[in-house]
PDB file of C-alpha atoms and ligand atoms in Angstrom:
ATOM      1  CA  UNK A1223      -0.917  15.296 -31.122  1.00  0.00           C
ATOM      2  CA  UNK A1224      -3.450  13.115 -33.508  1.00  0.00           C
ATOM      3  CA  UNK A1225      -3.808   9.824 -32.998  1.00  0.00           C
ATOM      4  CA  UNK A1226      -5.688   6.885 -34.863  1.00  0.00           C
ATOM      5  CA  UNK A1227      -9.127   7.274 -33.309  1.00  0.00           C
ATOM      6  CA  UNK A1228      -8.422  11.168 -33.539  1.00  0.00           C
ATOM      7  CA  UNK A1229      -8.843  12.456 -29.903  1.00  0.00           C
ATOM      8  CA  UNK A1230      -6.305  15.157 -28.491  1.00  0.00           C
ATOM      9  CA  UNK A1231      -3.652  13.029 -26.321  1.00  0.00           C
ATOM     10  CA  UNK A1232      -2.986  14.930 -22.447  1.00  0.00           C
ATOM     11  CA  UNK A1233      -0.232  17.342 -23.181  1.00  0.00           C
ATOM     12  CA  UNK A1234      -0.015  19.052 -19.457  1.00  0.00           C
ATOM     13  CA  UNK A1235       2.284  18.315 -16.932  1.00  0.00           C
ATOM     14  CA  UNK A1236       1.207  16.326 -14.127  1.00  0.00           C
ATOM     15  CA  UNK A1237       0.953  17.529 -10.448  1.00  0.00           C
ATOM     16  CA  UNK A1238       2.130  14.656  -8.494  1.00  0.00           C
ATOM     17  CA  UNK A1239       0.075  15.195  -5.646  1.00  0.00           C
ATOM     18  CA  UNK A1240       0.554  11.487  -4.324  1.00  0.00           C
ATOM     19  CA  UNK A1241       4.459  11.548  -4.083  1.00  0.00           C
ATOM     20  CA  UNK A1242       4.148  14.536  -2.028  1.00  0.00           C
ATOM     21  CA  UNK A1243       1.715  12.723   0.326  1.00  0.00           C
ATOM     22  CA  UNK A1244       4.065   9.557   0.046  1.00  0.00           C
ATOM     23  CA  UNK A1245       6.685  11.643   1.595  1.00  0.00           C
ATOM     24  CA  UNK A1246       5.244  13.889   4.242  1.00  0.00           C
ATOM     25  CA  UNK A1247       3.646  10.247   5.805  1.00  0.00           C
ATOM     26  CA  UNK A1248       7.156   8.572   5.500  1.00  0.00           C
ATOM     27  CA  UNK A1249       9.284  11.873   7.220  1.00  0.00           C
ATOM     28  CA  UNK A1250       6.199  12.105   9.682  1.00  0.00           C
ATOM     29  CA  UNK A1251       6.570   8.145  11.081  1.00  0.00           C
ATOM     30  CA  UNK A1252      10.295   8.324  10.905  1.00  0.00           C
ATOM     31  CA  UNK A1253      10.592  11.317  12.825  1.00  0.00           C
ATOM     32  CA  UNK A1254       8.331   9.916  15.700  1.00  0.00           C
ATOM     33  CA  UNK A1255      10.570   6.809  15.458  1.00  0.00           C
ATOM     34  CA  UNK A1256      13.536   8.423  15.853  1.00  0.00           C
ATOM     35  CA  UNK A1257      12.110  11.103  18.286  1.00  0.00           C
ATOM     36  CA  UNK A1258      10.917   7.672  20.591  1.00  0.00           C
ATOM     37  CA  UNK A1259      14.396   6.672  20.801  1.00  0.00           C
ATOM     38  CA  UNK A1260      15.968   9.871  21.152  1.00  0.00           C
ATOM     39  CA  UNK A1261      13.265  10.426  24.136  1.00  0.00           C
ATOM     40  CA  UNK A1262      14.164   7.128  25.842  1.00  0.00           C
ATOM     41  CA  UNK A1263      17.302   8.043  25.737  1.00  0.00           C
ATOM     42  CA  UNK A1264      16.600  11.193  28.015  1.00  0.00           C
ATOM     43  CA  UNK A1265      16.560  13.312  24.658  1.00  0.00           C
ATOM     44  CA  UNK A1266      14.737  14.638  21.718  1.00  0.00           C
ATOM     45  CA  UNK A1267      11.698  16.594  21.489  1.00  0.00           C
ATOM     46  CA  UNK A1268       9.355  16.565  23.929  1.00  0.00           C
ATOM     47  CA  UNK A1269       6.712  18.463  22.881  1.00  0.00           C
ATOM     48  CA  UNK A1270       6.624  16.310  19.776  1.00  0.00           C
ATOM     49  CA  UNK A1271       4.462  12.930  19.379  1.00  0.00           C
ATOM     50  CA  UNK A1272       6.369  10.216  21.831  1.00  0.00           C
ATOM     51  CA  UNK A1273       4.171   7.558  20.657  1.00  0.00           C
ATOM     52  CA  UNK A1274       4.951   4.008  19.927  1.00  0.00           C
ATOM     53  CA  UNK A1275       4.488   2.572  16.176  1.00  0.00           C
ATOM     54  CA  UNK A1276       1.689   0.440  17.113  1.00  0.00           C
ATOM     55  CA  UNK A1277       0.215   3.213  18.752  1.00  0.00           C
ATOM     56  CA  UNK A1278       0.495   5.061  14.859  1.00  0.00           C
ATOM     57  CA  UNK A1279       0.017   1.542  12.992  1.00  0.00           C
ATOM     58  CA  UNK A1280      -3.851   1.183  12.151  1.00  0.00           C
ATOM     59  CA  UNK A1281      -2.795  -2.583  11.600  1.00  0.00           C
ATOM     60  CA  UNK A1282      -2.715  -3.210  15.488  1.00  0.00           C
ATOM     61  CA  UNK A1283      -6.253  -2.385  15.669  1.00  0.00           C
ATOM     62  CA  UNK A1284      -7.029  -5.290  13.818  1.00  0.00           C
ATOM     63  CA  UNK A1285      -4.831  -7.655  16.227  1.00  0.00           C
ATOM     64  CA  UNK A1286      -6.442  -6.560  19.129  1.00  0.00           C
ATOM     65  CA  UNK A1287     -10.087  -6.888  18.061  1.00  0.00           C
ATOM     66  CA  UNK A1288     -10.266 -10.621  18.712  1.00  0.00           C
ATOM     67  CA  UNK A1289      -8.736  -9.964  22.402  1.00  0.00           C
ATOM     68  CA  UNK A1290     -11.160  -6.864  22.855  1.00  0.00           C
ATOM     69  CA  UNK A1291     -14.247  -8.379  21.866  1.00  0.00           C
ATOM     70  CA  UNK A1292     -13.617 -12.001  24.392  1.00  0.00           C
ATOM     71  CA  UNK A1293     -11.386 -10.800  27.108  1.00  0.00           C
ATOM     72  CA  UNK A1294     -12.216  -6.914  27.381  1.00  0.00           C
ATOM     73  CA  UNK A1295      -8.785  -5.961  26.867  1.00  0.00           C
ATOM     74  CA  UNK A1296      -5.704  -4.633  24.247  1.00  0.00           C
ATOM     75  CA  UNK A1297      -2.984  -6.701  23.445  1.00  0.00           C
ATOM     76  CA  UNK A1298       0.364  -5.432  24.367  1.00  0.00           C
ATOM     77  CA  UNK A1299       1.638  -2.831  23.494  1.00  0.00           C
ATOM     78  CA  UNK A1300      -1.164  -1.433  21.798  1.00  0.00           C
ATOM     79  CA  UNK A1301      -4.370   1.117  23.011  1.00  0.00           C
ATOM     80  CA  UNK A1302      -7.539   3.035  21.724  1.00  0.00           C
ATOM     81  CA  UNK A1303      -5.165   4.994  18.793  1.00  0.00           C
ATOM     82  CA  UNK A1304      -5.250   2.100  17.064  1.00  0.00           C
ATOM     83  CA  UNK A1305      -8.352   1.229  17.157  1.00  0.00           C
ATOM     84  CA  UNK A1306      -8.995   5.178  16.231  1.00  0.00           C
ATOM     85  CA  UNK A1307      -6.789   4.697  13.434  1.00  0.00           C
ATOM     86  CA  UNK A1308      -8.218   1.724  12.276  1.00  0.00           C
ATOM     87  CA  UNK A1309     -11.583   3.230  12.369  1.00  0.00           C
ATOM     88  CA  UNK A1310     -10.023   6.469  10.058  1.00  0.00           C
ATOM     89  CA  UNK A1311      -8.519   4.070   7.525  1.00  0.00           C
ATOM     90  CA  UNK A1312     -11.872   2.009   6.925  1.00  0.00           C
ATOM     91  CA  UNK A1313     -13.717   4.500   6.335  1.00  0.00           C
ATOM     92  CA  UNK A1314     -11.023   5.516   3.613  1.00  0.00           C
ATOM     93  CA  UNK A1315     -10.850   2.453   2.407  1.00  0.00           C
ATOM     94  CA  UNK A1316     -15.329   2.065   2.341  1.00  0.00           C
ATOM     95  CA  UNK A1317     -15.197   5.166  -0.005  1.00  0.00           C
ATOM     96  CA  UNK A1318     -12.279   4.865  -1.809  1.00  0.00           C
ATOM     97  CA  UNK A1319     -10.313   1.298  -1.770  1.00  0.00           C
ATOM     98  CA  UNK A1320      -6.880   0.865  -0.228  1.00  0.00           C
ATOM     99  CA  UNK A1321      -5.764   4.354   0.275  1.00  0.00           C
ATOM    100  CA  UNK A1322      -3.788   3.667   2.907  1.00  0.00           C
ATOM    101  CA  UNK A1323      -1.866   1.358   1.137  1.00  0.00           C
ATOM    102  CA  UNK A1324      -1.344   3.842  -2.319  1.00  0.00           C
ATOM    103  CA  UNK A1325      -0.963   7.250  -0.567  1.00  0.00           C
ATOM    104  CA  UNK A1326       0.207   6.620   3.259  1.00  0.00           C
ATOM    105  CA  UNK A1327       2.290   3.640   4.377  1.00  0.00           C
ATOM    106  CA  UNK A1328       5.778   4.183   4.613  1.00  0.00           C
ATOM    107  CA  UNK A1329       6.463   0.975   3.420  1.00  0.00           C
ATOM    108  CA  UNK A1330       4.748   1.159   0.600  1.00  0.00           C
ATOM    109  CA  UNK A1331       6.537   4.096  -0.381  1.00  0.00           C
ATOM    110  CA  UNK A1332       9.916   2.850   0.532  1.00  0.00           C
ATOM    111  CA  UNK A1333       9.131   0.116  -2.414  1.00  0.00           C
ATOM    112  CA  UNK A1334       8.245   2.356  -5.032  1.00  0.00           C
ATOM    113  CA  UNK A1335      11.715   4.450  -4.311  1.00  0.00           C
ATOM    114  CA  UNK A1336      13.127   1.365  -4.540  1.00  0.00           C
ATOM    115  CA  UNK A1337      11.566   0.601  -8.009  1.00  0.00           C
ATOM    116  CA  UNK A1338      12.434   3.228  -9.328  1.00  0.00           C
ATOM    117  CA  UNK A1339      16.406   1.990  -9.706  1.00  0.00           C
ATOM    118  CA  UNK A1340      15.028  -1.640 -10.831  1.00  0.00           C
ATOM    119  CA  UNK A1341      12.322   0.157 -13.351  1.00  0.00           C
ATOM    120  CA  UNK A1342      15.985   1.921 -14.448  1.00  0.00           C
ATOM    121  CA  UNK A1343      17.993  -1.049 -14.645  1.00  0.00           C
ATOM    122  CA  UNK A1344      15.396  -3.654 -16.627  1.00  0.00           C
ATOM    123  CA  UNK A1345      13.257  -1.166 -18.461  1.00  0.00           C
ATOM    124  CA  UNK A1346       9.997  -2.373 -20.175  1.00  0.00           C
ATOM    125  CA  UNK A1347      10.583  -6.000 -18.493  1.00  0.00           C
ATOM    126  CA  UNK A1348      10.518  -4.256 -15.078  1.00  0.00           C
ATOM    127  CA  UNK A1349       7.593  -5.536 -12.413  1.00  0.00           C
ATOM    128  CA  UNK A1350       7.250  -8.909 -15.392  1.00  0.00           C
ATOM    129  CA  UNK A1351       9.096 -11.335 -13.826  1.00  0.00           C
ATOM    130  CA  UNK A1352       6.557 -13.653 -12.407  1.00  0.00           C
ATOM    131  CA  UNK A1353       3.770 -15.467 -15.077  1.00  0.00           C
ATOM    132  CA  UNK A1354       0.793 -14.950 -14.412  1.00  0.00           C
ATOM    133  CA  UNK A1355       0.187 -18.360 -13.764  1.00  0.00           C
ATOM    134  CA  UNK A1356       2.318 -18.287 -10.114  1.00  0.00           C
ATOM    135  CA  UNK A1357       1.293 -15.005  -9.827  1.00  0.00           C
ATOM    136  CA  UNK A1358      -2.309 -14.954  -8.951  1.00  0.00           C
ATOM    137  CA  UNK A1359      -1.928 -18.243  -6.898  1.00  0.00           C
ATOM    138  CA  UNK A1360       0.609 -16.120  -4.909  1.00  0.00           C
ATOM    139  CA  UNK A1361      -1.868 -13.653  -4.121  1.00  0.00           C
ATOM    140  CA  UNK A1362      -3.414 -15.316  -1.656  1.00  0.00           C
ATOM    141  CA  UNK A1363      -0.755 -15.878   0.405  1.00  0.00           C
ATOM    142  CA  UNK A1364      -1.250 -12.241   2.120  1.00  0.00           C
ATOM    143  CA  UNK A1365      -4.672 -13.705   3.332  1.00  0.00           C
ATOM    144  CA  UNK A1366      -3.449 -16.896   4.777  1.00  0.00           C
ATOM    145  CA  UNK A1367      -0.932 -14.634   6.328  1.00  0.00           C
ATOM    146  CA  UNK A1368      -3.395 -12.778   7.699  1.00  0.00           C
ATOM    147  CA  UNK A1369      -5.471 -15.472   9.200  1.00  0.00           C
ATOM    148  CA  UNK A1370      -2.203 -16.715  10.920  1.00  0.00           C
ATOM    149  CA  UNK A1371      -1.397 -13.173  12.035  1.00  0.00           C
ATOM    150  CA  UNK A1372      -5.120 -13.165  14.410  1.00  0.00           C
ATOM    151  CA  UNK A1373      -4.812 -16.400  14.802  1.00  0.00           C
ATOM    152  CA  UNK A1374      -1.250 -16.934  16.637  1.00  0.00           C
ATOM    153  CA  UNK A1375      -2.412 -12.723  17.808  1.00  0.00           C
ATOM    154  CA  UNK A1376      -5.244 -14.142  19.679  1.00  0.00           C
ATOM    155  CA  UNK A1377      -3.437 -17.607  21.488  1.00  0.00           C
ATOM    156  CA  UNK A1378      -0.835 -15.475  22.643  1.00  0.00           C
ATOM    157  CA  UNK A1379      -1.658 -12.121  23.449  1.00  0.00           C
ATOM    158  CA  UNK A1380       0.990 -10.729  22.484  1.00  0.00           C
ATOM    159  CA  UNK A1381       2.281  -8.688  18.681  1.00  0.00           C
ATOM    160  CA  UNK A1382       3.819 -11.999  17.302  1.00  0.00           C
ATOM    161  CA  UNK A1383       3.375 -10.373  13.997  1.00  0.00           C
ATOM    162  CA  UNK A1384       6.425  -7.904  15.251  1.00  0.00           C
ATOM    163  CA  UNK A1385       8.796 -10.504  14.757  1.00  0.00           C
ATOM    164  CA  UNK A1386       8.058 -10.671  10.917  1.00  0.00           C
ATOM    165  CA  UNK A1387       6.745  -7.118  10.364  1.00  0.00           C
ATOM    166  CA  UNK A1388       9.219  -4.924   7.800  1.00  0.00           C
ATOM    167  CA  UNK A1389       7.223  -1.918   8.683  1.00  0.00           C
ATOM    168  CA  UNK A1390       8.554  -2.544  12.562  1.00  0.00           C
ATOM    169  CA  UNK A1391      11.916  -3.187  11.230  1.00  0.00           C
ATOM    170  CA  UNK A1392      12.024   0.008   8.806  1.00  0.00           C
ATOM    171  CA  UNK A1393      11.600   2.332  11.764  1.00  0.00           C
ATOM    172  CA  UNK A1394      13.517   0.358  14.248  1.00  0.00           C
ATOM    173  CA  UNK A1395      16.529  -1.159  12.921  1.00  0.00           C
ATOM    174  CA  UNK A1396      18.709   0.722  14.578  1.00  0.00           C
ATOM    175  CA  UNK A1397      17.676   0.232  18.152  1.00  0.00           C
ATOM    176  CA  UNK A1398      18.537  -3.747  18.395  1.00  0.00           C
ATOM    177  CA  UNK A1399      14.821  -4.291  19.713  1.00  0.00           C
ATOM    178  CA  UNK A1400      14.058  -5.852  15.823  1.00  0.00           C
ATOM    179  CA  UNK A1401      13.948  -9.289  15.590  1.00  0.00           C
ATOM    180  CA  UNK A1402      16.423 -11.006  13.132  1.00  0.00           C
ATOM    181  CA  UNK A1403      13.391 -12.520  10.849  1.00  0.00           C
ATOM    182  CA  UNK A1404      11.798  -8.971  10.176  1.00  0.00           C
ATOM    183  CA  UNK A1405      15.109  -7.792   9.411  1.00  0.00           C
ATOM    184  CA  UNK A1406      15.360 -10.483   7.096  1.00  0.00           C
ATOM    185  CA  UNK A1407      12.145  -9.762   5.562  1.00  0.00           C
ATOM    186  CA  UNK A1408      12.618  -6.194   5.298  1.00  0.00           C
ATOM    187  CA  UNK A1409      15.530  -6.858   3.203  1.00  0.00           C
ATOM    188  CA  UNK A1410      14.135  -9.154   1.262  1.00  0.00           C
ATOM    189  CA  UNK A1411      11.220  -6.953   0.240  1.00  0.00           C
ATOM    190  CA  UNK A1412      13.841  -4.251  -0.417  1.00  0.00           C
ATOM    191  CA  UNK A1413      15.778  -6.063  -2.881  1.00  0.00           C
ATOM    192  CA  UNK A1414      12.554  -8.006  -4.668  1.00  0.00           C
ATOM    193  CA  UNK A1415      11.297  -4.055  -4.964  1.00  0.00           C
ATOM    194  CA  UNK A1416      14.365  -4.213  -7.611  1.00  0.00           C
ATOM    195  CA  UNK A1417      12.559  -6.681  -9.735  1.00  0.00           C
ATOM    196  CA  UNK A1418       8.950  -6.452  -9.183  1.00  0.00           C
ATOM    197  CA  UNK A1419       6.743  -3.642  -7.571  1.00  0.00           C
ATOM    198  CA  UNK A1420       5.430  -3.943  -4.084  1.00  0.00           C
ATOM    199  CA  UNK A1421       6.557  -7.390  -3.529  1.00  0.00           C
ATOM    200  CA  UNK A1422       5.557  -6.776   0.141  1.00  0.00           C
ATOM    201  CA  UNK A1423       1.690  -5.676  -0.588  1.00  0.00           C
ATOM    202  CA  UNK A1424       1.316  -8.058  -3.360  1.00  0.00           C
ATOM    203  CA  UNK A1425       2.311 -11.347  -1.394  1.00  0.00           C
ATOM    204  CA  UNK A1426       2.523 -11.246   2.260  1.00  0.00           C
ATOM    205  CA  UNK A1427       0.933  -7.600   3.589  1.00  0.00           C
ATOM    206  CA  UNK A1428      -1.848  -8.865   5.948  1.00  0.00           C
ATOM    207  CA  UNK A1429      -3.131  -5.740   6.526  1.00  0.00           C
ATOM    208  CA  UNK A1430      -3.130  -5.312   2.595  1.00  0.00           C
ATOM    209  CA  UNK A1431      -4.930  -8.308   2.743  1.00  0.00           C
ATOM    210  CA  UNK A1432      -7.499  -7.014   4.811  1.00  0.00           C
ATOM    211  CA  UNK A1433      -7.786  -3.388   2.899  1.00  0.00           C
ATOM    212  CA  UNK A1434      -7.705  -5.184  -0.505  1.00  0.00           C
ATOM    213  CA  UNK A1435     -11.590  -6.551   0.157  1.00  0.00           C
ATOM    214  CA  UNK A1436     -12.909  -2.838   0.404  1.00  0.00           C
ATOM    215  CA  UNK A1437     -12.348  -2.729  -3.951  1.00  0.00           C
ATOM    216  CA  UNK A1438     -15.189  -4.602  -3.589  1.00  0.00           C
ATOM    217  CA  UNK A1439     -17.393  -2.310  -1.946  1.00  0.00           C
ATOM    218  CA  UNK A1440     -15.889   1.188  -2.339  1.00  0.00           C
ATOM    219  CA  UNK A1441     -18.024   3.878  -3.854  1.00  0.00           C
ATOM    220  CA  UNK A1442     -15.258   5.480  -6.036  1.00  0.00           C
ATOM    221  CA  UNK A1443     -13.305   3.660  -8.419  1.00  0.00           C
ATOM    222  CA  UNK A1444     -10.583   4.316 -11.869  1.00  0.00           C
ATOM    223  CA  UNK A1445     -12.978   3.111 -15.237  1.00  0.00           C
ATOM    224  CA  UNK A1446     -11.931   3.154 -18.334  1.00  0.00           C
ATOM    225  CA  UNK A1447     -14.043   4.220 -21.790  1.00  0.00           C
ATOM    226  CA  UNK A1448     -13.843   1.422 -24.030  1.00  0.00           C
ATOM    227  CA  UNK A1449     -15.006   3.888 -26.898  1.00  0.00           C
ATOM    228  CA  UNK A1450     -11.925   6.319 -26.370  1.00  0.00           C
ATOM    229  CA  UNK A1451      -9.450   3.926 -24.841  1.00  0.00           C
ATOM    230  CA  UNK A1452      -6.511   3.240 -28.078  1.00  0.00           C
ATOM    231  CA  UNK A1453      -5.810  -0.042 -26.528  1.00  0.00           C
ATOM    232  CA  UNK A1454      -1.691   2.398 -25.277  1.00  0.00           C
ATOM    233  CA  UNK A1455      -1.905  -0.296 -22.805  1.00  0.00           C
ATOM    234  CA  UNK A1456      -0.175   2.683 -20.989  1.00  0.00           C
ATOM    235  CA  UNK A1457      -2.444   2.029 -18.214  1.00  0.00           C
ATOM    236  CA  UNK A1458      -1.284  -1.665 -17.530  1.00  0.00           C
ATOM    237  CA  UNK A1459       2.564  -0.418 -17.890  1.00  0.00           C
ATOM    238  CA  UNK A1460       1.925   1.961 -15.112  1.00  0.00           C
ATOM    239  CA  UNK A1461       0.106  -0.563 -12.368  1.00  0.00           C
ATOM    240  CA  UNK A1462       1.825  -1.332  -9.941  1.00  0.00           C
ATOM    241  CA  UNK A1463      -0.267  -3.964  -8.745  1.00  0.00           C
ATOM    242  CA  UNK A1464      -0.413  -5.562 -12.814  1.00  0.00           C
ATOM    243  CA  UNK A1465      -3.790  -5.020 -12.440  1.00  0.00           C
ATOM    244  CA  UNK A1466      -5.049  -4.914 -16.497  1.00  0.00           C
ATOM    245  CA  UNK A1467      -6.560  -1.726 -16.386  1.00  0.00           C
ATOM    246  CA  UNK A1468      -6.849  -1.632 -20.322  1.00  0.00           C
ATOM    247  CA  UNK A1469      -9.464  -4.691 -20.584  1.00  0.00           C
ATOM    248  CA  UNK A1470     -11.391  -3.477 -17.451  1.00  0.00           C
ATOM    249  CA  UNK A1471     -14.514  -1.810 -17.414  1.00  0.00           C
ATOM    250  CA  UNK A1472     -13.673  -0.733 -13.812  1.00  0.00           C
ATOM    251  CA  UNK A1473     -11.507  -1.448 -11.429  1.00  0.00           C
ATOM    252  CA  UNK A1474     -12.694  -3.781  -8.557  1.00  0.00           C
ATOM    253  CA  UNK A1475      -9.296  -5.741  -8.605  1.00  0.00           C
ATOM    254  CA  UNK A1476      -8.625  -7.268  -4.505  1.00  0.00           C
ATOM    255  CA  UNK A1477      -5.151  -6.148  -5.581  1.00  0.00           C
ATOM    256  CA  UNK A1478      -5.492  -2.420  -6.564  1.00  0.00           C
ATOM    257  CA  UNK A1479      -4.364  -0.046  -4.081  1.00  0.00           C
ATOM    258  CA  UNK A1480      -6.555   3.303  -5.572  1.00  0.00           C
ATOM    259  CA  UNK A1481      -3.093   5.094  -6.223  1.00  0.00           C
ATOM    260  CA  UNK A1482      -4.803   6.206  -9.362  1.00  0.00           C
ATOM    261  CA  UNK A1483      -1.696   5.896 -11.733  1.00  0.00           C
ATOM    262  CA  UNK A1484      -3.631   4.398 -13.644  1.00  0.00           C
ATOM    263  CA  UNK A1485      -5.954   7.407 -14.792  1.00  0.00           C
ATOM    264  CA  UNK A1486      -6.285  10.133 -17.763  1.00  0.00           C
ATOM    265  CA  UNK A1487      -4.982  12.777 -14.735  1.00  0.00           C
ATOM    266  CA  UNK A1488      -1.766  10.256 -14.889  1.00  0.00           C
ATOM    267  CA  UNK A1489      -0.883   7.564 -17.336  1.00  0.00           C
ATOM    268  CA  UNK A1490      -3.835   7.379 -19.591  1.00  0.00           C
ATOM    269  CA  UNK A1491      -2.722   9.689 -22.578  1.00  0.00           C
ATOM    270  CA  UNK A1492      -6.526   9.859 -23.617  1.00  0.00           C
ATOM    271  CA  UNK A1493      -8.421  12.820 -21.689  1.00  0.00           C
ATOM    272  CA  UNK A1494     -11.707  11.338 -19.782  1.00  0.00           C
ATOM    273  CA  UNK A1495     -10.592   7.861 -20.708  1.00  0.00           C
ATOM    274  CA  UNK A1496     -10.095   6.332 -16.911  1.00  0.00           C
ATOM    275  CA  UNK A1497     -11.818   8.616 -14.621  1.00  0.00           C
ATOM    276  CA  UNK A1498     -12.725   8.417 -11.221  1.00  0.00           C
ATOM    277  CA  UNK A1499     -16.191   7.316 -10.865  1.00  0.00           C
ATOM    278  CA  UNK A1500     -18.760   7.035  -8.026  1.00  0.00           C
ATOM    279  CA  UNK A1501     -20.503   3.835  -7.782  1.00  0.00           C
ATOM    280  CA  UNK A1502     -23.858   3.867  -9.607  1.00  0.00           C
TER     281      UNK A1502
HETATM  282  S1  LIG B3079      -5.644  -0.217 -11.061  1.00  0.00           S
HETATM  283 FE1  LIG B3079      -5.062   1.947 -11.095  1.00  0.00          FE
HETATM  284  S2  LIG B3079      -5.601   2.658  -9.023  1.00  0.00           S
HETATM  285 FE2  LIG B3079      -5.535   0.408  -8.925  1.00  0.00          FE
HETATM  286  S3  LIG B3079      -3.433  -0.075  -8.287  1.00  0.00           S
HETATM  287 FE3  LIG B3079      -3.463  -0.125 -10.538  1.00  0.00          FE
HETATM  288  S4  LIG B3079      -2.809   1.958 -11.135  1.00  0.00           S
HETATM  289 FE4  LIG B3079      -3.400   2.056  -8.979  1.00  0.00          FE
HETATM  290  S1  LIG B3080      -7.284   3.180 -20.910  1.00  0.00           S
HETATM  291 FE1  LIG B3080      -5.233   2.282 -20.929  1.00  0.00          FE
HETATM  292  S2  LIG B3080      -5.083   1.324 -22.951  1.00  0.00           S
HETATM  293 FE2  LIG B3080      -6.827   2.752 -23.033  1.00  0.00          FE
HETATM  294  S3  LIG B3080      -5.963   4.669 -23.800  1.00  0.00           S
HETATM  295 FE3  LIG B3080      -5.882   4.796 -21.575  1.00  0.00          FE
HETATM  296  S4  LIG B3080      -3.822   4.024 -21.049  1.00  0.00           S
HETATM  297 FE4  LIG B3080      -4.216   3.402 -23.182  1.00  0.00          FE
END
């Protein structure tokens, strides 16, 4: 096919390598959720991974820093995996952005299936709902949340955060250990995932919040070629973090989550029109 500025528009199918990666995460932490239970319950497997989820939740790391670096020790409930973890997903995040957040977390995930049936029901004004103008205020809420997170982390030396984390609730609803507000939250992100995408990483993730700073410094990023780009907009449909891809040079958003959607390998119709690029 021809287009105005005559390049060849991407014909092949599309390997999508990231939905397969989506999945295997979210099986993987659900079945050593449900394996945890089933073991304290004198069953399931137990040659299979008994950990807890903040022993599996790279997020915990970051609670426990404050207490590790003043008093010598890890909050509750969570050890050196963590920290490990933590450790992994920075150095993810240093090369390539939020990667964590766009290819691993369950939660994530569990959004975009979600989307799906509200990107179904409201077609082309899908993931719109919010102007711009309340929109990018809103943004920084994840980072105040964040700063409340360590701060109320720290005074009490305990997970407070577990009382309003979704990702706890997701994996433990069904064991009556969840308190009410996560539930409440997790519900809530469920049903805005109808209307706009992510609702959960765009507003209140504080971990997000945390992962979102590496766009600034990561050595691979999506850019676009202003002199083959056709101005689709294609590329700002398929964000779903409403980053405007199709105005950017490249894309050093706090917001984008390097799921790469947003590339000539995915959306972008135009072949080596937003590529992956090392930093210069
Ligand atoms: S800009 Fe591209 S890589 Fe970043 S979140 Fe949007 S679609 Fe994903
Ligand atoms: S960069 Fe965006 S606007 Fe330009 S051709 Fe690709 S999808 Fe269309």
């Amino acid at each position: 096919m021809e287009n105005k500025k005559n390049v060849t528009l991407n014909k092949k199918p599309k390997v999508k390598w990231r939905k397969w990666i989506q999945l295997f995460f979210f099986l993987l932490i659900a079945a050593i959720a449900i394996n945890k239970s089933l073991v304290e319950n004198g069953g399931g497997i137990t040659w299979f991974s008994s950990a807890s989820l903040h022993a599996i939740c790279p997020f915990g790391g970051v609670e426990t820093i404050y207490n590790l670096l003043t008093v010598g020790t890890y909050i509750q409930k969570v050890h050196v995996s963590a920290l490990i973890l933590l450790g992994l997903v920075t150095f993810l995040a240093i090369v390539l952005g939020p990667v964590f957040c766009g290819w691993i977390c369950p939660l994530g995930t569990i959004q975009e299936w979600v989307s799906k049936i509200g990107k179904k029901i409201f077609k082309k004004k899908y993931n719109q709902f919010i102007p711009s103008k309340v929109d990018k205020p809103l943004r920084w809420l994840r980072v105040v949340f964040l700063v409340w997170v360590i701060f109320v982390t720290a005074k009490s030396g305990t997970l407070m955060f577990q009382n309003a984390d979704p990702f706890y609730a997701l994996f433990n609803f069904w064991t009556g250990e969840v308190a009410p507000m996560a539930l409440a939250i997790l519900g809530a992100t469920l049903v805005g995932s109808l209307f706009i995408s992510r609702p959960w990483c765009k507003y209140l993730c504080p971990y997000g919040a945390v992962l979102g700073f590496f766009n600034k410094l990561k050595f691979i990023k999506p850019s676009r070629n202003s002199s083959t780009c056709i101005s689709c907009k294609k590329c700002d449909q398929v964000c779903p973090m409403n980053i405007e891809v199709s105005t950017a040079k490249s894309v050093r958003d706090l917001s984008c989550i390097s799921c790469f959607e947003c590339t000539s390998d995915n959306a972008c119709p135009v072949p080596e029109t937003v590529t992956i690029t090392w930093r210069s």
